[in-house]
Coordinates of C-alpha atoms and ligand atoms in Angstrom, one line a residue:
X156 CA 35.7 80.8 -120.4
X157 CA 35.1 81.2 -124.0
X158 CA 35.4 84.2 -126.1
X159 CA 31.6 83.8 -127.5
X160 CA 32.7 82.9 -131.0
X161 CA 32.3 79.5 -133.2
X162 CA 34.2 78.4 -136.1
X163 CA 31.0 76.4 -138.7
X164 CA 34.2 75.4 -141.6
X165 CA 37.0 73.8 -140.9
X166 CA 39.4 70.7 -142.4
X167 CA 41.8 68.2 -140.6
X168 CA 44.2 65.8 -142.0
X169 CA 41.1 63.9 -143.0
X170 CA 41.3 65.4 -145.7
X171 CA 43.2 68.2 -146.6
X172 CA 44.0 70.0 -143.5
X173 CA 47.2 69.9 -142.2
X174 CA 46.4 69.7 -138.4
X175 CA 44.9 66.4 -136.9
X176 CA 41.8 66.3 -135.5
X177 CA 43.4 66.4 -132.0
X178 CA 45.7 69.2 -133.5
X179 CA 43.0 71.3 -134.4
X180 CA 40.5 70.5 -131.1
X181 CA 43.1 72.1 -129.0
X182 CA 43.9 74.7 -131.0
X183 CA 40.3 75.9 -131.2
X184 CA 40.5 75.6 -127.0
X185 CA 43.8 78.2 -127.7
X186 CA 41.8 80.2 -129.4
X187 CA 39.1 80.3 -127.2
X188 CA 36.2 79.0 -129.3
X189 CA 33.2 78.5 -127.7
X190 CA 32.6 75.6 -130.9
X191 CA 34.5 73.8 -133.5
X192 CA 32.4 72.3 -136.9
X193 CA 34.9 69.4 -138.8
X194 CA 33.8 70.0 -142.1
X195 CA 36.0 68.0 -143.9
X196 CA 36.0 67.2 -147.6
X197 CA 33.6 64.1 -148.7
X198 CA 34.6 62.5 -145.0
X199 CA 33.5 62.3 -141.7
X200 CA 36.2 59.9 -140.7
X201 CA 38.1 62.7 -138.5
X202 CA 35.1 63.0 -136.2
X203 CA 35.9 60.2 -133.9
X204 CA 39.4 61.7 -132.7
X205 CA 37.8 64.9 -132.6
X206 CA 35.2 64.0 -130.5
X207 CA 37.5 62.2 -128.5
X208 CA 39.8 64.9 -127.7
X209 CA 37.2 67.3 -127.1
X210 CA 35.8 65.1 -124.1
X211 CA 39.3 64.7 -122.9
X212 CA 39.9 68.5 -122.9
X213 CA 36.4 68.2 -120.6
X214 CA 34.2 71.4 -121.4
X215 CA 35.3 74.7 -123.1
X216 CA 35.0 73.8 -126.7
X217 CA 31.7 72.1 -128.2
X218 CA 32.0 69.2 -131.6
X219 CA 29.5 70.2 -134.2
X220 CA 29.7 67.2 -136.9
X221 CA 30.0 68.2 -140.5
X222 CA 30.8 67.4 -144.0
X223 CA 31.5 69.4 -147.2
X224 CA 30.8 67.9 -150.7
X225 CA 31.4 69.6 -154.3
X226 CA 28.5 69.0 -156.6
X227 CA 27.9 69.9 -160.1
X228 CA 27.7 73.2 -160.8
X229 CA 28.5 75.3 -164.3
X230 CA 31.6 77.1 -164.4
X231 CA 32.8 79.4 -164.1
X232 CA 31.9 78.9 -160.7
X233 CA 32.1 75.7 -157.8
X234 CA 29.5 74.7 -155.7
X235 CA 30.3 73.5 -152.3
X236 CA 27.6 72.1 -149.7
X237 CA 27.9 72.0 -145.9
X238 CA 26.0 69.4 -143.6
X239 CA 26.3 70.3 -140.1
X240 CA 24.9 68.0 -137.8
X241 CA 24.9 64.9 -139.5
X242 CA 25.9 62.0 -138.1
X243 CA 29.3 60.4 -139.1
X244 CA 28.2 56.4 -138.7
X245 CA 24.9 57.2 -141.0
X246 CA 25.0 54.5 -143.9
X247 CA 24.2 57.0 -146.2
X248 CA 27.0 59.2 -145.6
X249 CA 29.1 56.3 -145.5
X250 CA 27.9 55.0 -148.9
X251 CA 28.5 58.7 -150.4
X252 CA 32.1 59.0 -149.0
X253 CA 32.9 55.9 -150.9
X254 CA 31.5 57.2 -154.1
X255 CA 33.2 60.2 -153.8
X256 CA 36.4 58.6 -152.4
X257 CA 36.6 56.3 -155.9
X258 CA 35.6 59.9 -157.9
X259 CA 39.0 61.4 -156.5
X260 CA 40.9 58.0 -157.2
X261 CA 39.8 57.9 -161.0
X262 CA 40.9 62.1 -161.0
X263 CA 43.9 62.3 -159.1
X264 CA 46.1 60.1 -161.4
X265 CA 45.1 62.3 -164.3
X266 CA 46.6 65.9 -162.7
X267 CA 49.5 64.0 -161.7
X268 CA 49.9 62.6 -165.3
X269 CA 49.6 66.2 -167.6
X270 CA 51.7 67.4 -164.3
X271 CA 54.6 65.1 -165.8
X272 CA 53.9 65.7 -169.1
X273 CA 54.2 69.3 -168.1
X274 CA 57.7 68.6 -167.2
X275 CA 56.7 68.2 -163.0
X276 CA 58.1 65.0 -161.7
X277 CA 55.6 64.1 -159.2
X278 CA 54.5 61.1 -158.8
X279 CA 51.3 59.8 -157.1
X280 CA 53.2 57.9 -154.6
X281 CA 54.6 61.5 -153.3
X282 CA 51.4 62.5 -152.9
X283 CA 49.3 59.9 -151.2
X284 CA 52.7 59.8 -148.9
X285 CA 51.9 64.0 -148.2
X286 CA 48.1 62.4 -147.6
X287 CA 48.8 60.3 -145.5
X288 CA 50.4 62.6 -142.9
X289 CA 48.2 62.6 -139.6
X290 CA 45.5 60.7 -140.9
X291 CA 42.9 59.8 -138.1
X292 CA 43.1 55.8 -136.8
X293 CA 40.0 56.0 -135.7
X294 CA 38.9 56.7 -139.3
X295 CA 40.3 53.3 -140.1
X296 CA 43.6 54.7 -141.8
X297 CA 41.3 55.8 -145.1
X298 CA 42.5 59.1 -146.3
X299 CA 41.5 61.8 -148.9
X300 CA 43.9 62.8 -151.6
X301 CA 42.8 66.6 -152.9
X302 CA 44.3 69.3 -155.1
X303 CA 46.4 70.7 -151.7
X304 CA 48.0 67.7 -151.4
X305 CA 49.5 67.8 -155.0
X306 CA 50.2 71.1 -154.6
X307 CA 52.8 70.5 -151.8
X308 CA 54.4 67.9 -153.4
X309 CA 55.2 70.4 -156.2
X310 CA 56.3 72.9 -153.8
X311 CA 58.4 69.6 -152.5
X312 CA 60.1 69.2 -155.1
X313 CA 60.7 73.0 -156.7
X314 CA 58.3 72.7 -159.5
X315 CA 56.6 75.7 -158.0
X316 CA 57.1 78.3 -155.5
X317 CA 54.1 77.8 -153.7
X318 CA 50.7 76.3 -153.4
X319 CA 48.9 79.9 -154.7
X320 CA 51.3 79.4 -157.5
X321 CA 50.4 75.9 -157.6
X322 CA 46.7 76.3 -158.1
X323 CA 46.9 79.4 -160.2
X324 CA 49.1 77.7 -162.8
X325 CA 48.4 74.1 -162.8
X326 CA 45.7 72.9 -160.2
X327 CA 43.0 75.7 -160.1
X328 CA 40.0 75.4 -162.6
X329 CA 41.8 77.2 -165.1
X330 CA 45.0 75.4 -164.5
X331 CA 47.0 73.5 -167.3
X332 CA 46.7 70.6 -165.5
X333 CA 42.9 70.8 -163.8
X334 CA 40.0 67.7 -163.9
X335 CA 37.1 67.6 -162.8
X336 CA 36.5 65.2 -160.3
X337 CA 33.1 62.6 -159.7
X338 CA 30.3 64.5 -158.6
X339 CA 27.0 64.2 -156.9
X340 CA 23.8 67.3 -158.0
X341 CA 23.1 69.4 -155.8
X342 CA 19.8 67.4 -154.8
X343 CA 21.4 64.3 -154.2
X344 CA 23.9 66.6 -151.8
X345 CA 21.0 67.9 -149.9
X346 CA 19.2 64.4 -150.1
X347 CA 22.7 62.6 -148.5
X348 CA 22.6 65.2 -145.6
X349 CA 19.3 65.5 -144.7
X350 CA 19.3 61.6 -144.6
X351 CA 22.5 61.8 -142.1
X352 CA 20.2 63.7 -140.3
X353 CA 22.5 67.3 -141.0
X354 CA 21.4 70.5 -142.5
X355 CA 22.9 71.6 -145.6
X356 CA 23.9 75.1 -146.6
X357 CA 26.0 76.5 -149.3
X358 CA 29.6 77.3 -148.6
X359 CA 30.9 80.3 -149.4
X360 CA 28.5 81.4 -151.6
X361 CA 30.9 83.8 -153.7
X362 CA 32.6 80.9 -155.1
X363 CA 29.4 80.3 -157.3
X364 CA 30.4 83.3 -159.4
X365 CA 26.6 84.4 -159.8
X366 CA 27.2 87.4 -162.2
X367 CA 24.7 89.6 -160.8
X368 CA 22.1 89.8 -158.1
X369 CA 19.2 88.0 -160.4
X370 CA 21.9 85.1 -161.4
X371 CA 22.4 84.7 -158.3
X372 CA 18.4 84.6 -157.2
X373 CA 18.1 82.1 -159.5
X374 CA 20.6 80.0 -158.4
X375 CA 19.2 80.2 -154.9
X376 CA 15.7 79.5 -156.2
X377 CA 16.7 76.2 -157.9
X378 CA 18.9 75.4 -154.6
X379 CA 15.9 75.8 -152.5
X380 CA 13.6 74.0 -154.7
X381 CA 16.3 70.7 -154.5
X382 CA 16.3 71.3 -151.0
X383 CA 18.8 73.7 -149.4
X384 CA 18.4 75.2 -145.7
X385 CA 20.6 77.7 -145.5
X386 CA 23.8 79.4 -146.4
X387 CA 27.4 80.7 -145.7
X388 CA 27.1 84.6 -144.9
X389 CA 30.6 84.8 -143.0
X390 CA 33.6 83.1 -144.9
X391 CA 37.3 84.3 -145.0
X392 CA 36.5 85.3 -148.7
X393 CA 33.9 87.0 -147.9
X394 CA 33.8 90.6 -148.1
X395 CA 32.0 93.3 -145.7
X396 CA 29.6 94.0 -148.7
X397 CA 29.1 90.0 -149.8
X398 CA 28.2 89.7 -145.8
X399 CA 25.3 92.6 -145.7
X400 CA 24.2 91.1 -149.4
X401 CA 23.9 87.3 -148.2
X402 CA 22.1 88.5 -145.1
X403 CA 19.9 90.1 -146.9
X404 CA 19.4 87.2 -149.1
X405 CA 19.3 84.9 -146.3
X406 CA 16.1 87.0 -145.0
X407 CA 14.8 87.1 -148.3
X408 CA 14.3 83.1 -148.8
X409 CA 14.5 82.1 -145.0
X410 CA 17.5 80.5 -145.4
X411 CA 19.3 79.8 -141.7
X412 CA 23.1 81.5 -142.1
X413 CA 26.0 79.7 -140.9
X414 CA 29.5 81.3 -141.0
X415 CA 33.2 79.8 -140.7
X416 CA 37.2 80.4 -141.3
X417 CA 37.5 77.5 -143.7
X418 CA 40.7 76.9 -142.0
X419 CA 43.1 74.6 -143.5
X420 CA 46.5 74.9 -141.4
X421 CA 49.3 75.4 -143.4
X422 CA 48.3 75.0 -146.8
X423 CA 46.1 78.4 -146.1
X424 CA 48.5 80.0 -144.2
X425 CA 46.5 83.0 -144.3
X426 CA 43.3 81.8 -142.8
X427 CA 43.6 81.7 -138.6
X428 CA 41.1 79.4 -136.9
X429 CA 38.1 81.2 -135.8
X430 CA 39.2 84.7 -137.3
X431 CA 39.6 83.4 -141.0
X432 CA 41.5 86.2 -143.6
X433 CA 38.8 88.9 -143.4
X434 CA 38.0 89.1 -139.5
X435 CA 35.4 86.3 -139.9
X436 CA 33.8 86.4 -136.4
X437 CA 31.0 84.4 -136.1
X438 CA 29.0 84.8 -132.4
X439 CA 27.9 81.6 -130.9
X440 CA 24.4 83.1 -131.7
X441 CA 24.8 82.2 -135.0
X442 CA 25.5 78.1 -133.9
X443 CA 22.1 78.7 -131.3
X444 CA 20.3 79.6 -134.9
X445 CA 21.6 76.9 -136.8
X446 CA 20.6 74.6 -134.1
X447 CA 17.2 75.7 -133.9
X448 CA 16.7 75.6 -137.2
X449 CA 18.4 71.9 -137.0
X450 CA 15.7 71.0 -134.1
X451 CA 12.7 71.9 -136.0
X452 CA 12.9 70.7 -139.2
X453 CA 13.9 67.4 -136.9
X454 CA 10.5 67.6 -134.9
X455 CA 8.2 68.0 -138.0
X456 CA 10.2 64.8 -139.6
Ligands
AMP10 P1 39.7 69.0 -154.3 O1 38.7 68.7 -153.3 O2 40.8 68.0 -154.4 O3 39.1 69.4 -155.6 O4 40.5 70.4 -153.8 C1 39.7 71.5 -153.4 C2 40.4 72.2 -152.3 O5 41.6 72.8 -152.9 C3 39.6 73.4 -151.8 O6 38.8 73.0 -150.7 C4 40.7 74.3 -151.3 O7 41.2 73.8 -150.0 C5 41.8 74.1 -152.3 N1 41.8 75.1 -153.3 C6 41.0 75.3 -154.4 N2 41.3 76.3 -155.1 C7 42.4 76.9 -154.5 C8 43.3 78.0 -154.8 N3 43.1 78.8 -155.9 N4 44.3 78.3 -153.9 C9 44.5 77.5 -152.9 N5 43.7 76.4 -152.5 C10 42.7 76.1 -153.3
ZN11 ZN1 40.0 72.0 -148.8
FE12 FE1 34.9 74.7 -150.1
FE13 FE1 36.1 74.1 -147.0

């Protein structure tokens, strides 16, 4: 038996979760999950060996496929885009990963090099070896190098007392040693998903930073017009309030809600898989929505 709830935002080792994909299947069994969404950064390559070990743990917990790519989006704020759904062989997902895989590879060298010239002696070898760690075979061995990843190797080695202090000095967007990173707009997000077949939603909305209610209209407006279906109303930053004022957005535009922990493992030691920080409990109705949604806008395709 399950315990009626779903988890729409989670990362493996794929890219910078610290469980592997088979770590995180049977920890969402644990837990009691009725469904698990892998919604790793830029990649879908941890999908296989999830999939995989959710038919070997034979019923219980459901796979939904996802994604989650950054795209532009002026500061102070970040935009993050969901695809659930989609399907991890499409070619255009597979052409976007490697965009956004070369985008990290031109950025990551630069933190590590104003990290050393900020007296931190890491080096990017340290990191892509903290990268590495549990990355999925059946993803062909290609892993994703992110800000966490940096941010242990300077807890490694005592530059910093922890990854909070990590990202709040150096790696965070108003860290010393912050880049931005390739890319895609928002429309060619939305454009990437729908064409994997997915739906795409904005994560954690509060992360956009709107600075009032008509900012944030406006935002959604534009999103909408490039394509958007839905958004994130439950999210371990989100608070009681944000929830009642996304739903109420969410009704507004008819955009389908989705909701997750954005569980990490231990580089978010304070997020729990399918409870997130704030009580984020999403009911499986919410995944039956999402779903619906997903079938319709497939039938009038
Ligand atoms: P990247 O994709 O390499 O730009 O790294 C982004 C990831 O870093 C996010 O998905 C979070 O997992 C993590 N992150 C971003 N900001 C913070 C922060 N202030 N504290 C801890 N983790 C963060
Ligand atoms: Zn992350
Ligand atoms: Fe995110
Ligand atoms: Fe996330």
């Amino acid at each position: 038996m399950n315990n009626g709830l779903v988890d729409l935002h989670t990362h493996s080792t794929a890219s910078d979760g610290t469980l592997t994909p088979t770590e995180l299947m049977r920890a969402a069994a644990e837990v009691g999950l009725a469904a698990i969404a892998l919604t790793d950064h830029d990649t879908c390559n941890g999908i296989a060996e999830a999939q995989a070990e959710v038919d070997r743990l034979g019923g219980g917990v459901r796979l939904i496929t996802g994604i989650e790519i950054s795209a532009t989006f002026p500061g102070p704020g970040v935009l993050h885009i969901l695809g659930h759904f989609v399907d991890p062989l499409s070619p255009a997902l597979k052409e976007i990963s490697k965009i956004l895989l070369a985008g990290r590879n031109e950025r990551n060298p630069k933190i590590v090099r104003r990290l050393n010239e900020l007296g931190c002696r890491i080096s990017m070898e340290q990191v892509e070896e903290i990268a590495r760690r549990g990355v999925p075979e059946a993803g062909g061995g290609k892993f994703t190098v992110g800000r966490p990843h940096i941010a242990q190797a300077l807890v490694a080695n005592g530059s910093v007392a922890s990854i909070k202090q990590a990202f709040d000095v150096y790696l965070g967007t108003t860290g010393a040693a912050y880049f931005d990173k390739e890319m895609l707009t928002p429309r060619q997000a939305f454009e990437c998903i729908h064409k994997a077949g997915g739906l795409a939603t904005v994560a954690h909305p509060v992360q956009l930073k709107a600075q009032n209610t008509a900012h944030f209209q406006t935002i959604i407006n534009h999103l909408v017009e490039a394509g958007l279906d839905g958004i994130e109303v439950w999210h371990s930053d989100h608070t009681e309030r944000d929830v009642a004022f996304l739903l109420e957005m969410a009704k507004r535009y008819d955009l389908v809600t989705t909701g997750g922990s954005d569980f990490h493992g231990r580089v978010k030691e304070q997020v729990a898989l399918g409870v997130g920080k704030n009580n984020v409990r999403v009911p499986v109705e919410v995944l039956e929505r999402l779903e619906e949604r997903w079938r319709v806008k497939r039938s009038a395709a």
